PDB file of C-alpha atoms in Angstrom:
ATOM      1  CA  MET A   1     -90.660   8.109   6.845  1.00 86.00           C
ATOM      2  CA  PHE A   2     -87.596   9.908   8.207  1.00 97.00           C
ATOM      3  CA  GLU A   3     -87.505  13.706   8.264  1.00 97.00           C
ATOM      4  CA  LYS A   4     -84.124  15.404   7.956  1.00 97.00           C
ATOM      5  CA  ILE A   5     -83.426  17.777  10.854  1.00 96.00           C
ATOM      6  CA  VAL A   6     -79.808  18.851  10.394  1.00 97.00           C
ATOM      7  CA  ASP A   7     -77.233  18.131   7.712  1.00 97.00           C
ATOM      8  CA  GLY A   8     -73.702  19.261   6.942  1.00 97.00           C
ATOM      9  CA  LEU A   9     -72.280  17.435   9.967  1.00 98.00           C
ATOM     10  CA  ASN A  10     -69.026  15.483   9.979  1.00 97.00           C
ATOM     11  CA  PHE A  11     -69.710  11.835  10.871  1.00 98.00           C
ATOM     12  CA  PRO A  12     -72.541  12.463  13.370  1.00 98.00           C
ATOM     13  CA  GLU A  13     -72.798  10.094  16.329  1.00 98.00           C
ATOM     14  CA  GLY A  14     -73.916   9.717  19.929  1.00 97.00           C
ATOM     15  CA  PRO A  15     -77.314  11.500  19.976  1.00 98.00           C
ATOM     16  CA  ALA A  16     -78.324  12.382  23.546  1.00 98.00           C
ATOM     17  CA  TRP A  17     -81.629  13.912  24.697  1.00 98.00           C
ATOM     18  CA  ASP A  18     -81.333  16.421  27.548  1.00 97.00           C
ATOM     19  CA  GLY A  19     -84.775  15.552  28.926  1.00 96.00           C
ATOM     20  CA  LYS A  20     -86.183  18.988  28.071  1.00 94.00           C
ATOM     21  CA  ASP A  21     -85.993  20.376  24.557  1.00 95.00           C
ATOM     22  CA  SER A  22     -82.622  19.642  22.974  1.00 97.00           C
ATOM     23  CA  LEU A  23     -80.713  16.863  21.287  1.00 98.00           C
ATOM     24  CA  PHE A  24     -76.906  16.872  21.386  1.00 98.00           C
ATOM     25  CA  VAL A  25     -74.863  15.169  18.664  1.00 98.00           C
ATOM     26  CA  SER A  26     -71.124  14.555  18.221  1.00 98.00           C
ATOM     27  CA  SER A  27     -69.444  15.224  14.892  1.00 98.00           C
ATOM     28  CA  CYS A  28     -66.723  12.635  15.304  1.00 97.00           C
ATOM     29  CA  TYR A  29     -64.402  13.868  12.573  1.00 96.00           C
ATOM     30  CA  GLY A  30     -65.183  17.537  13.039  1.00 95.00           C
ATOM     31  CA  GLY A  31     -64.281  17.894  16.706  1.00 95.00           C
ATOM     32  CA  TYR A  32     -67.530  19.554  17.790  1.00 97.00           C
ATOM     33  CA  ILE A  33     -70.833  18.842  19.521  1.00 98.00           C
ATOM     34  CA  THR A  34     -74.032  20.203  17.987  1.00 98.00           C
ATOM     35  CA  LYS A  35     -77.118  21.248  19.938  1.00 98.00           C
ATOM     36  CA  ILE A  36     -80.438  20.785  18.125  1.00 97.00           C
ATOM     37  CA  ALA A  37     -83.556  22.487  19.501  1.00 95.00           C
ATOM     38  CA  ASN A  38     -86.842  22.943  17.622  1.00 86.00           C
ATOM     39  CA  SER A  39     -85.113  21.806  14.424  1.00 78.00           C
ATOM     40  CA  ASN A  40     -82.549  24.611  14.773  1.00 91.00           C
ATOM     41  CA  SER A  41     -78.917  23.724  15.320  1.00 95.00           C
ATOM     42  CA  SER A  42     -75.875  25.442  16.759  1.00 96.00           C
ATOM     43  CA  VAL A  43     -72.391  24.410  17.835  1.00 96.00           C
ATOM     44  CA  PHE A  44     -72.497  23.744  21.574  1.00 96.00           C
ATOM     45  CA  LEU A  45     -68.807  22.945  22.041  1.00 96.00           C
ATOM     46  CA  LYS A  46     -65.844  22.844  19.679  1.00 95.00           C
ATOM     47  CA  ALA A  47     -62.324  21.562  20.240  1.00 93.00           C
ATOM     48  CA  SER A  48     -59.479  23.982  19.682  1.00 86.00           C
ATOM     49  CA  ASP A  49     -56.444  22.943  17.665  1.00 75.00           C
ATOM     50  CA  ASN A  50     -54.227  22.707  20.754  1.00 75.00           C
ATOM     51  CA  SER A  51     -56.808  21.285  23.164  1.00 84.00           C
ATOM     52  CA  LEU A  52     -55.485  18.678  25.580  1.00 87.00           C
ATOM     53  CA  VAL A  53     -59.007  17.944  26.846  1.00 93.00           C
ATOM     54  CA  MET A  54     -61.318  17.579  23.856  1.00 95.00           C
ATOM     55  CA  LYS A  55     -60.413  16.500  20.340  1.00 95.00           C
ATOM     56  CA  ASN A  56     -63.012  14.065  18.927  1.00 96.00           C
ATOM     57  CA  THR A  57     -66.109  12.880  20.777  1.00 98.00           C
ATOM     58  CA  ASN A  58     -68.402   9.976  20.007  1.00 98.00           C
ATOM     59  CA  GLY A  59     -71.072   8.603  22.379  1.00 98.00           C
ATOM     60  CA  LEU A  60     -72.918  11.067  24.633  1.00 98.00           C
ATOM     61  CA  THR A  61     -75.347  10.757  27.550  1.00 98.00           C
ATOM     62  CA  PHE A  62     -76.824  12.987  30.262  1.00 98.00           C
ATOM     63  CA  ASP A  63     -77.033  12.548  34.012  1.00 97.00           C
ATOM     64  CA  SER A  64     -79.931  13.643  36.196  1.00 96.00           C
ATOM     65  CA  ASP A  65     -78.247  16.981  36.999  1.00 96.00           C
ATOM     66  CA  GLY A  66     -77.959  17.957  33.345  1.00 97.00           C
ATOM     67  CA  PHE A  67     -74.259  17.219  32.876  1.00 98.00           C
ATOM     68  CA  LEU A  68     -73.272  15.749  29.520  1.00 98.00           C
ATOM     69  CA  TYR A  69     -70.842  12.817  29.449  1.00 98.00           C
ATOM     70  CA  ALA A  70     -68.815  12.179  26.308  1.00 98.00           C
ATOM     71  CA  CYS A  71     -66.617   9.420  24.966  1.00 98.00           C
ATOM     72  CA  GLU A  72     -63.481  11.267  23.869  1.00 98.00           C
ATOM     73  CA  TYR A  73     -61.872   8.787  21.513  1.00 96.00           C
ATOM     74  CA  GLY A  74     -59.285  11.192  20.114  1.00 94.00           C
ATOM     75  CA  LEU A  75     -57.574  11.531  23.482  1.00 95.00           C
ATOM     76  CA  GLY A  76     -58.764   8.291  25.064  1.00 97.00           C
ATOM     77  CA  SER A  77     -60.845   9.617  27.949  1.00 98.00           C
ATOM     78  CA  ILE A  78     -64.344  10.220  29.301  1.00 98.00           C
ATOM     79  CA  LEU A  79     -65.458  13.836  29.675  1.00 98.00           C
ATOM     80  CA  LYS A  80     -68.023  15.455  31.979  1.00 98.00           C
ATOM     81  CA  ILE A  81     -69.404  18.670  30.481  1.00 97.00           C
ATOM     82  CA  SER A  82     -71.435  21.244  32.407  1.00 97.00           C
ATOM     83  CA  PRO A  83     -74.503  22.940  30.890  1.00 96.00           C
ATOM     84  CA  ASP A  84     -72.379  26.031  30.174  1.00 94.00           C
ATOM     85  CA  GLY A  85     -69.730  24.001  28.344  1.00 94.00           C
ATOM     86  CA  LYS A  86     -67.029  23.642  30.982  1.00 95.00           C
ATOM     87  CA  ILE A  87     -65.118  20.387  30.525  1.00 96.00           C
ATOM     88  CA  GLU A  88     -63.830  18.059  33.248  1.00 96.00           C
ATOM     89  CA  ILE A  89     -61.897  14.852  32.578  1.00 97.00           C
ATOM     90  CA  TYR A  90     -64.053  12.240  34.312  1.00 98.00           C
ATOM     91  CA  ALA A  91     -61.708   9.325  33.597  1.00 98.00           C
ATOM     92  CA  SER A  92     -58.484   9.269  31.605  1.00 96.00           C
ATOM     93  CA  GLY A  93     -57.389   5.636  31.575  1.00 97.00           C
ATOM     94  CA  PHE A  94     -56.797   2.406  33.428  1.00 97.00           C
ATOM     95  CA  ASN A  95     -53.621   1.117  35.068  1.00 96.00           C
ATOM     96  CA  GLY A  96     -51.622   4.110  33.900  1.00 94.00           C
ATOM     97  CA  LYS A  97     -52.622   3.727  30.254  1.00 96.00           C
ATOM     98  CA  ARG A  98     -55.110   5.855  28.316  1.00 97.00           C
ATOM     99  CA  PHE A  99     -58.242   4.209  26.986  1.00 98.00           C
ATOM    100  CA  ASN A 100     -58.040   3.086  23.359  1.00 97.00           C
ATOM    101  CA  ARG A 101     -61.024   4.698  21.636  1.00 97.00           C
ATOM    102  CA  PRO A 102     -64.069   5.121  23.933  1.00 98.00           C
ATOM    103  CA  ASN A 103     -67.186   4.650  21.836  1.00 98.00           C
ATOM    104  CA  ASP A 104     -70.511   4.592  23.700  1.00 98.00           C
ATOM    105  CA  LEU A 105     -71.709   4.839  27.284  1.00 98.00           C
ATOM    106  CA  ALA A 106     -74.656   4.235  29.629  1.00 98.00           C
ATOM    107  CA  PHE A 107     -75.511   4.658  33.302  1.00 98.00           C
ATOM    108  CA  ASP A 108     -76.750   1.767  35.433  1.00 98.00           C
ATOM    109  CA  PRO A 109     -79.554   2.214  38.031  1.00 97.00           C
ATOM    110  CA  ASP A 110     -77.041   3.244  40.719  1.00 97.00           C
ATOM    111  CA  GLY A 111     -75.355   5.949  38.659  1.00 97.00           C
ATOM    112  CA  ASN A 112     -72.259   3.971  37.758  1.00 98.00           C
ATOM    113  CA  LEU A 113     -71.117   4.829  34.240  1.00 98.00           C
ATOM    114  CA  TYR A 114     -70.196   2.063  31.801  1.00 98.00           C
ATOM    115  CA  PHE A 115     -68.533   2.632  28.457  1.00 98.00           C
ATOM    116  CA  THR A 116     -67.267   0.548  25.580  1.00 98.00           C
ATOM    117  CA  ASP A 117     -63.623   0.812  24.570  1.00 98.00           C
ATOM    118  CA  PRO A 118     -62.916  -0.976  21.283  1.00 98.00           C
ATOM    119  CA  ASN A 119     -59.545  -1.269  19.614  1.00 96.00           C
ATOM    120  CA  SER A 120     -59.082  -3.590  16.629  1.00 96.00           C
ATOM    121  CA  ASN A 121     -62.009  -3.794  14.203  1.00 94.00           C
ATOM    122  CA  ASP A 122     -61.222  -7.424  13.416  1.00 96.00           C
ATOM    123  CA  LYS A 123     -63.204 -10.465  14.545  1.00 95.00           C
ATOM    124  CA  ASN A 124     -59.925 -12.361  14.850  1.00 97.00           C
ATOM    125  CA  ILE A 125     -58.582  -9.841  17.377  1.00 97.00           C
ATOM    126  CA  PRO A 126     -61.230  -9.563  20.121  1.00 97.00           C
ATOM    127  CA  ASP A 127     -59.508  -6.875  22.187  1.00 97.00           C
ATOM    128  CA  GLY A 128     -62.529  -4.654  22.888  1.00 98.00           C
ATOM    129  CA  MET A 129     -63.382  -3.813  26.482  1.00 98.00           C
ATOM    130  CA  VAL A 130     -66.168  -2.411  28.629  1.00 98.00           C
ATOM    131  CA  PHE A 131     -65.159  -0.319  31.645  1.00 98.00           C
ATOM    132  CA  ARG A 132     -67.084   0.812  34.729  1.00 98.00           C
ATOM    133  CA  ILE A 133     -66.628   4.122  36.569  1.00 98.00           C
ATOM    134  CA  ASP A 134     -67.890   3.939  40.144  1.00 98.00           C
ATOM    135  CA  ALA A 135     -70.462   6.638  40.914  1.00 97.00           C
ATOM    136  CA  VAL A 136     -68.969   7.390  44.346  1.00 97.00           C
ATOM    137  CA  THR A 137     -65.234   6.668  44.202  1.00 97.00           C
ATOM    138  CA  LYS A 138     -64.746   7.300  40.437  1.00 97.00           C
ATOM    139  CA  GLU A 139     -62.602   4.150  40.401  1.00 98.00           C
ATOM    140  CA  VAL A 140     -62.261   2.618  36.936  1.00 98.00           C
ATOM    141  CA  THR A 141     -62.530  -1.159  36.651  1.00 98.00           C
ATOM    142  CA  PRO A 142     -62.955  -3.566  33.713  1.00 98.00           C
ATOM    143  CA  ALA A 143     -66.477  -4.959  33.341  1.00 98.00           C
ATOM    144  CA  ALA A 144     -65.994  -7.127  30.232  1.00 98.00           C
ATOM    145  CA  GLU A 145     -63.223  -7.987  27.807  1.00 98.00           C
ATOM    146  CA  SER A 146     -62.460 -10.046  24.693  1.00 98.00           C
ATOM    147  CA  ILE A 147     -65.131  -8.384  22.551  1.00 98.00           C
ATOM    148  CA  ALA A 148     -64.544  -7.944  18.826  1.00 98.00           C
ATOM    149  CA  PHE A 149     -65.037  -4.168  18.612  1.00 98.00           C
ATOM    150  CA  SER A 150     -67.289  -3.312  21.554  1.00 98.00           C
ATOM    151  CA  ASN A 151     -69.700  -0.616  20.419  1.00 98.00           C
ATOM    152  CA  GLY A 152     -73.239   0.375  21.482  1.00 98.00           C
ATOM    153  CA  ILE A 153     -74.343  -0.351  25.053  1.00 98.00           C
ATOM    154  CA  ALA A 154     -77.742  -0.335  26.785  1.00 98.00           C
ATOM    155  CA  PHE A 155     -79.248  -1.601  30.047  1.00 98.00           C
ATOM    156  CA  SER A 156     -82.553  -3.457  30.299  1.00 98.00           C
ATOM    157  CA  ALA A 157     -85.450  -1.760  32.072  1.00 97.00           C
ATOM    158  CA  ASP A 158     -84.893  -3.752  35.283  1.00 96.00           C
ATOM    159  CA  GLY A 159     -81.152  -3.070  35.236  1.00 96.00           C
ATOM    160  CA  LYS A 160     -80.356  -6.766  35.510  1.00 96.00           C
ATOM    161  CA  ASN A 161     -78.996  -7.217  32.002  1.00 98.00           C
ATOM    162  CA  VAL A 162     -76.737  -5.213  29.753  1.00 98.00           C
ATOM    163  CA  PHE A 163     -76.460  -5.421  25.986  1.00 98.00           C
ATOM    164  CA  VAL A 164     -73.278  -4.688  24.036  1.00 98.00           C
ATOM    165  CA  CYS A 165     -72.815  -4.580  20.277  1.00 98.00           C
ATOM    166  CA  GLU A 166     -69.944  -6.722  19.045  1.00 98.00           C
ATOM    167  CA  SER A 167     -69.629  -5.001  15.702  1.00 98.00           C
ATOM    168  CA  ALA A 168     -66.855  -7.048  14.104  1.00 97.00           C
ATOM    169  CA  GLU A 169     -68.936 -10.204  14.676  1.00 97.00           C
ATOM    170  CA  HIS A 170     -72.182  -8.566  13.440  1.00 97.00           C
ATOM    171  CA  ARG A 171     -74.022  -9.398  16.656  1.00 98.00           C
ATOM    172  CA  ILE A 172     -75.298  -8.069  19.961  1.00 98.00           C
ATOM    173  CA  LEU A 173     -74.276  -9.709  23.228  1.00 98.00           C
ATOM    174  CA  LYS A 174     -76.339 -10.012  26.403  1.00 98.00           C
ATOM    175  CA  PHE A 175     -74.801 -10.191  29.893  1.00 98.00           C
ATOM    176  CA  ASN A 176     -75.946 -10.553  33.470  1.00 98.00           C
ATOM    177  CA  ILE A 177     -74.333  -8.217  35.976  1.00 98.00           C
ATOM    178  CA  ASN A 178     -72.390  -9.410  38.995  1.00 97.00           C
ATOM    179  CA  ASP A 179     -72.590  -7.725  42.409  1.00 95.00           C
ATOM    180  CA  ASP A 180     -69.204  -6.106  41.781  1.00 96.00           C
ATOM    181  CA  GLY A 181     -70.374  -4.623  38.488  1.00 97.00           C
ATOM    182  CA  THR A 182     -68.600  -7.077  36.196  1.00 98.00           C
ATOM    183  CA  PHE A 183     -70.489  -8.721  33.338  1.00 98.00           C
ATOM    184  CA  ILE A 184     -71.129 -12.460  33.542  1.00 98.00           C
ATOM    185  CA  GLU A 185     -73.009 -15.205  31.654  1.00 98.00           C
ATOM    186  CA  ARG A 186     -72.231 -13.838  28.212  1.00 98.00           C
ATOM    187  CA  LYS A 187     -74.728 -14.883  25.525  1.00 98.00           C
ATOM    188  CA  ILE A 188     -75.349 -14.011  21.901  1.00 98.00           C
ATOM    189  CA  PHE A 189     -78.622 -12.052  21.948  1.00 98.00           C
ATOM    190  CA  VAL A 190     -79.009 -11.628  18.194  1.00 98.00           C
ATOM    191  CA  GLU A 191     -76.939 -11.980  15.037  1.00 97.00           C
ATOM    192  CA  LEU A 192     -77.781  -9.463  12.346  1.00 96.00           C
ATOM    193  CA  PRO A 193     -77.759 -10.467   8.688  1.00 85.00           C
ATOM    194  CA  ASP A 194     -75.742  -7.557   7.337  1.00 88.00           C
ATOM    195  CA  GLY A 195     -73.781  -4.540   8.454  1.00 91.00           C
ATOM    196  CA  ASP A 196     -72.325  -3.758  11.872  1.00 96.00           C
ATOM    197  CA  PRO A 197     -74.556  -3.150  14.921  1.00 98.00           C
ATOM    198  CA  ASP A 198     -73.682   0.270  16.307  1.00 98.00           C
ATOM    199  CA  GLY A 199     -75.828   2.402  18.640  1.00 98.00           C
ATOM    200  CA  ILE A 200     -78.788   0.794  20.475  1.00 98.00           C
ATOM    201  CA  ALA A 201     -81.776   1.884  22.592  1.00 98.00           C
ATOM    202  CA  PHE A 202     -84.782   0.200  24.239  1.00 98.00           C
ATOM    203  CA  ASP A 203     -88.454   1.080  24.083  1.00 98.00           C
ATOM    204  CA  ILE A 204     -90.720   0.535  27.097  1.00 98.00           C
ATOM    205  CA  GLU A 205     -91.837  -2.895  25.846  1.00 98.00           C
ATOM    206  CA  GLY A 206     -88.281  -4.220  25.779  1.00 98.00           C
ATOM    207  CA  ASN A 207     -87.777  -3.996  22.032  1.00 98.00           C
ATOM    208  CA  LEU A 208     -84.209  -3.074  21.128  1.00 98.00           C
ATOM    209  CA  TYR A 209     -83.607  -0.591  18.308  1.00 98.00           C
ATOM    210  CA  ALA A 210     -80.224  -1.111  16.651  1.00 98.00           C
ATOM    211  CA  ALA A 211     -78.581   1.154  14.083  1.00 98.00           C
ATOM    212  CA  ASN A 212     -76.877  -1.238  11.700  1.00 98.00           C
ATOM    213  CA  PHE A 213     -73.954   0.541  10.057  1.00 97.00           C
ATOM    214  CA  HIS A 214     -73.340  -0.279   6.356  1.00 96.00           C
ATOM    215  CA  SER A 215     -76.771  -1.933   5.965  1.00 96.00           C
ATOM    216  CA  GLY A 216     -78.934   1.184   5.838  1.00 97.00           C
ATOM    217  CA  ARG A 217     -81.329  -0.285   8.382  1.00 98.00           C
ATOM    218  CA  ILE A 218     -82.583   0.271  11.907  1.00 98.00           C
ATOM    219  CA  TYR A 219     -83.450  -3.188  13.254  1.00 98.00           C
ATOM    220  CA  ILE A 220     -86.148  -3.624  15.887  1.00 98.00           C
ATOM    221  CA  ILE A 221     -85.453  -6.749  17.940  1.00 98.00           C
ATOM    222  CA  ASN A 222     -87.967  -8.251  20.383  1.00 98.00           C
ATOM    223  CA  PRO A 223     -87.078  -9.285  23.967  1.00 98.00           C
ATOM    224  CA  GLU A 224     -86.500 -12.868  22.826  1.00 98.00           C
ATOM    225  CA  GLY A 225     -83.791 -11.807  20.389  1.00 98.00           C
ATOM    226  CA  SER A 226     -85.676 -12.074  17.107  1.00 98.00           C
ATOM    227  CA  VAL A 227     -85.854  -9.308  14.521  1.00 97.00           C
ATOM    228  CA  LYS A 228     -89.449  -8.011  14.374  1.00 96.00           C
ATOM    229  CA  TYR A 229     -88.959  -5.633  11.460  1.00 96.00           C
ATOM    230  CA  PHE A 230     -86.626  -2.909  10.268  1.00 97.00           C
ATOM    231  CA  LEU A 231     -86.777   0.718   9.184  1.00 98.00           C
ATOM    232  CA  GLU A 232     -84.951   1.818   6.058  1.00 98.00           C
ATOM    233  CA  ALA A 233     -82.562   4.631   6.949  1.00 98.00           C
ATOM    234  CA  PRO A 234     -81.936   7.533   4.550  1.00 97.00           C
ATOM    235  CA  GLY A 235     -78.394   6.287   3.931  1.00 98.00           C
ATOM    236  CA  LYS A 236     -76.282   3.146   4.257  1.00 98.00           C
ATOM    237  CA  LYS A 237     -74.515   4.204   7.453  1.00 98.00           C
ATOM    238  CA  PRO A 238     -76.924   4.771  10.349  1.00 98.00           C
ATOM    239  CA  SER A 239     -74.718   5.030  13.414  1.00 98.00           C
ATOM    240  CA  ASN A 240     -76.939   5.572  16.439  1.00 98.00           C
ATOM    241  CA  VAL A 241     -80.472   6.004  17.772  1.00 98.00           C
ATOM    242  CA  GLU A 242     -82.132   8.006  20.560  1.00 98.00           C
ATOM    243  CA  PHE A 243     -85.709   8.343  21.800  1.00 98.00           C
ATOM    244  CA  ALA A 244     -86.614  11.941  22.544  1.00 97.00           C
ATOM    245  CA  ASP A 245     -89.284  14.605  23.000  1.00 96.00           C
ATOM    246  CA  GLU A 246     -91.615  14.807  25.980  1.00 94.00           C
ATOM    247  CA  ASP A 247     -93.433  11.576  25.174  1.00 97.00           C
ATOM    248  CA  LEU A 248     -90.274   9.743  24.005  1.00 98.00           C
ATOM    249  CA  LYS A 249     -92.102   8.763  20.815  1.00 98.00           C
ATOM    250  CA  THR A 250     -89.695  10.514  18.473  1.00 98.00           C
ATOM    251  CA  LEU A 251     -86.834   8.348  17.255  1.00 98.00           C
ATOM    252  CA  TYR A 252     -83.771  10.298  16.182  1.00 98.00           C
ATOM    253  CA  ILE A 253     -80.993   8.703  14.155  1.00 98.00           C
ATOM    254  CA  THR A 254     -77.540   9.843  13.147  1.00 98.00           C
ATOM    255  CA  GLU A 255     -76.534   8.826   9.615  1.00 98.00           C
ATOM    256  CA  ASP A 256     -72.983   9.018   8.298  1.00 98.00           C
ATOM    257  CA  GLU A 257     -73.356   8.559   4.557  1.00 98.00           C
ATOM    258  CA  THR A 258     -75.470  11.714   4.361  1.00 98.00           C
ATOM    259  CA  ASN A 259     -73.849  13.340   7.454  1.00 98.00           C
ATOM    260  CA  ALA A 260     -77.241  14.260   8.844  1.00 98.00           C
ATOM    261  CA  VAL A 261     -79.678  13.762  11.716  1.00 98.00           C
ATOM    262  CA  TYR A 262     -83.204  12.490  11.038  1.00 98.00           C
ATOM    263  CA  LYS A 263     -86.332  11.806  13.063  1.00 98.00           C
ATOM    264  CA  THR A 264     -89.517   9.762  12.811  1.00 98.00           C
ATOM    265  CA  ARG A 265     -92.472   9.146  15.102  1.00 98.00           C
ATOM    266  CA  VAL A 266     -92.993   5.705  16.641  1.00 98.00           C
ATOM    267  CA  GLU A 267     -95.955   4.112  18.417  1.00 97.00           C
ATOM    268  CA  ILE A 268     -94.150   2.739  21.478  1.00 98.00           C
ATOM    269  CA  PRO A 269     -92.255   5.231  23.681  1.00 98.00           C
ATOM    270  CA  GLY A 270     -88.586   4.798  24.430  1.00 98.00           C
ATOM    271  CA  MET A 271     -87.347   3.734  27.847  1.00 98.00           C
ATOM    272  CA  VAL A 272     -86.298   6.543  30.170  1.00 97.00           C
ATOM    273  CA  LEU A 273     -82.573   6.043  30.630  1.00 97.00           C
ATOM    274  CA  PHE A 274     -81.136   5.450  34.080  1.00 96.00           C
ATOM    275  CA  ASN A 275     -79.840   8.680  35.639  1.00 95.00           C
ATOM    276  CA  SER A 276     -81.647  10.701  32.944  1.00 95.00           C
ATOM    277  CA  PRO A 277     -82.894  14.229  33.766  1.00 93.00           C
ATOM    278  CA  MET A 278     -86.382  12.895  32.951  1.00 93.00           C
ATOM    279  CA  ARG A 279     -86.288  10.722  36.070  1.00 89.00           C
ATOM    280  CA  LYS A 280     -86.324  13.905  38.179  1.00 76.00           C
ATOM    281  CA  LYS A 281     -89.617  15.114  36.749  1.00 60.00           C
TER     282      LYS A 281
END
């Protein structure tokens, strides 16, 4: 079912569709970002040995102007990367302290950027956070805390709810969003039977696709929080998912046992992300 597109990567993660013709993927342990276009790949950006800006990236996403945003977990920051590869530090920490290990990120309908910042991968030490970066002031504020390894993050189509993977508890949480951008009314959306929920993405019917690390499965969860079915991944460590191509009916996955990127066609298109370049079309 899955077709291999690129292999030889080094813990691929954070697939991000540019809204045109290319998929960008982090190699977490390799210190580089790969650009994949028409099944051909090339290194888009690579960290130098003495770089104080980029070391190891994870989650990626695009804004409507074509800038790429990256979770830089090696240095504990969020990066903004121009189409020609120039790097700007978008946020470097909170209250004078660097972020722990930024993991995944998503824009809300107003262009505010949210990202998960896990620390201990232990359900008994729920010290994971979610932070918000204001679209206008660039002020960083906490949105949620006390999460046992906060991981993938995605907003619902109406922007009223946000979903966060709590990997160490093998579940996905659902929150409402307060007027000040903080998350409230925390609920368990779904508990998965095996593995650790990692990257997530919605289709246009509100089904949530979840890469379940260690289980070798991509779970498809309906809007009520029940597992509809699952896709068998080509390895035991699928790390993230992204809908892409013009019709958003191609599902790309990153897989870390085989260190490769795969794709498959699906019947229901993916949701156009908030602040995506596709919203300008």
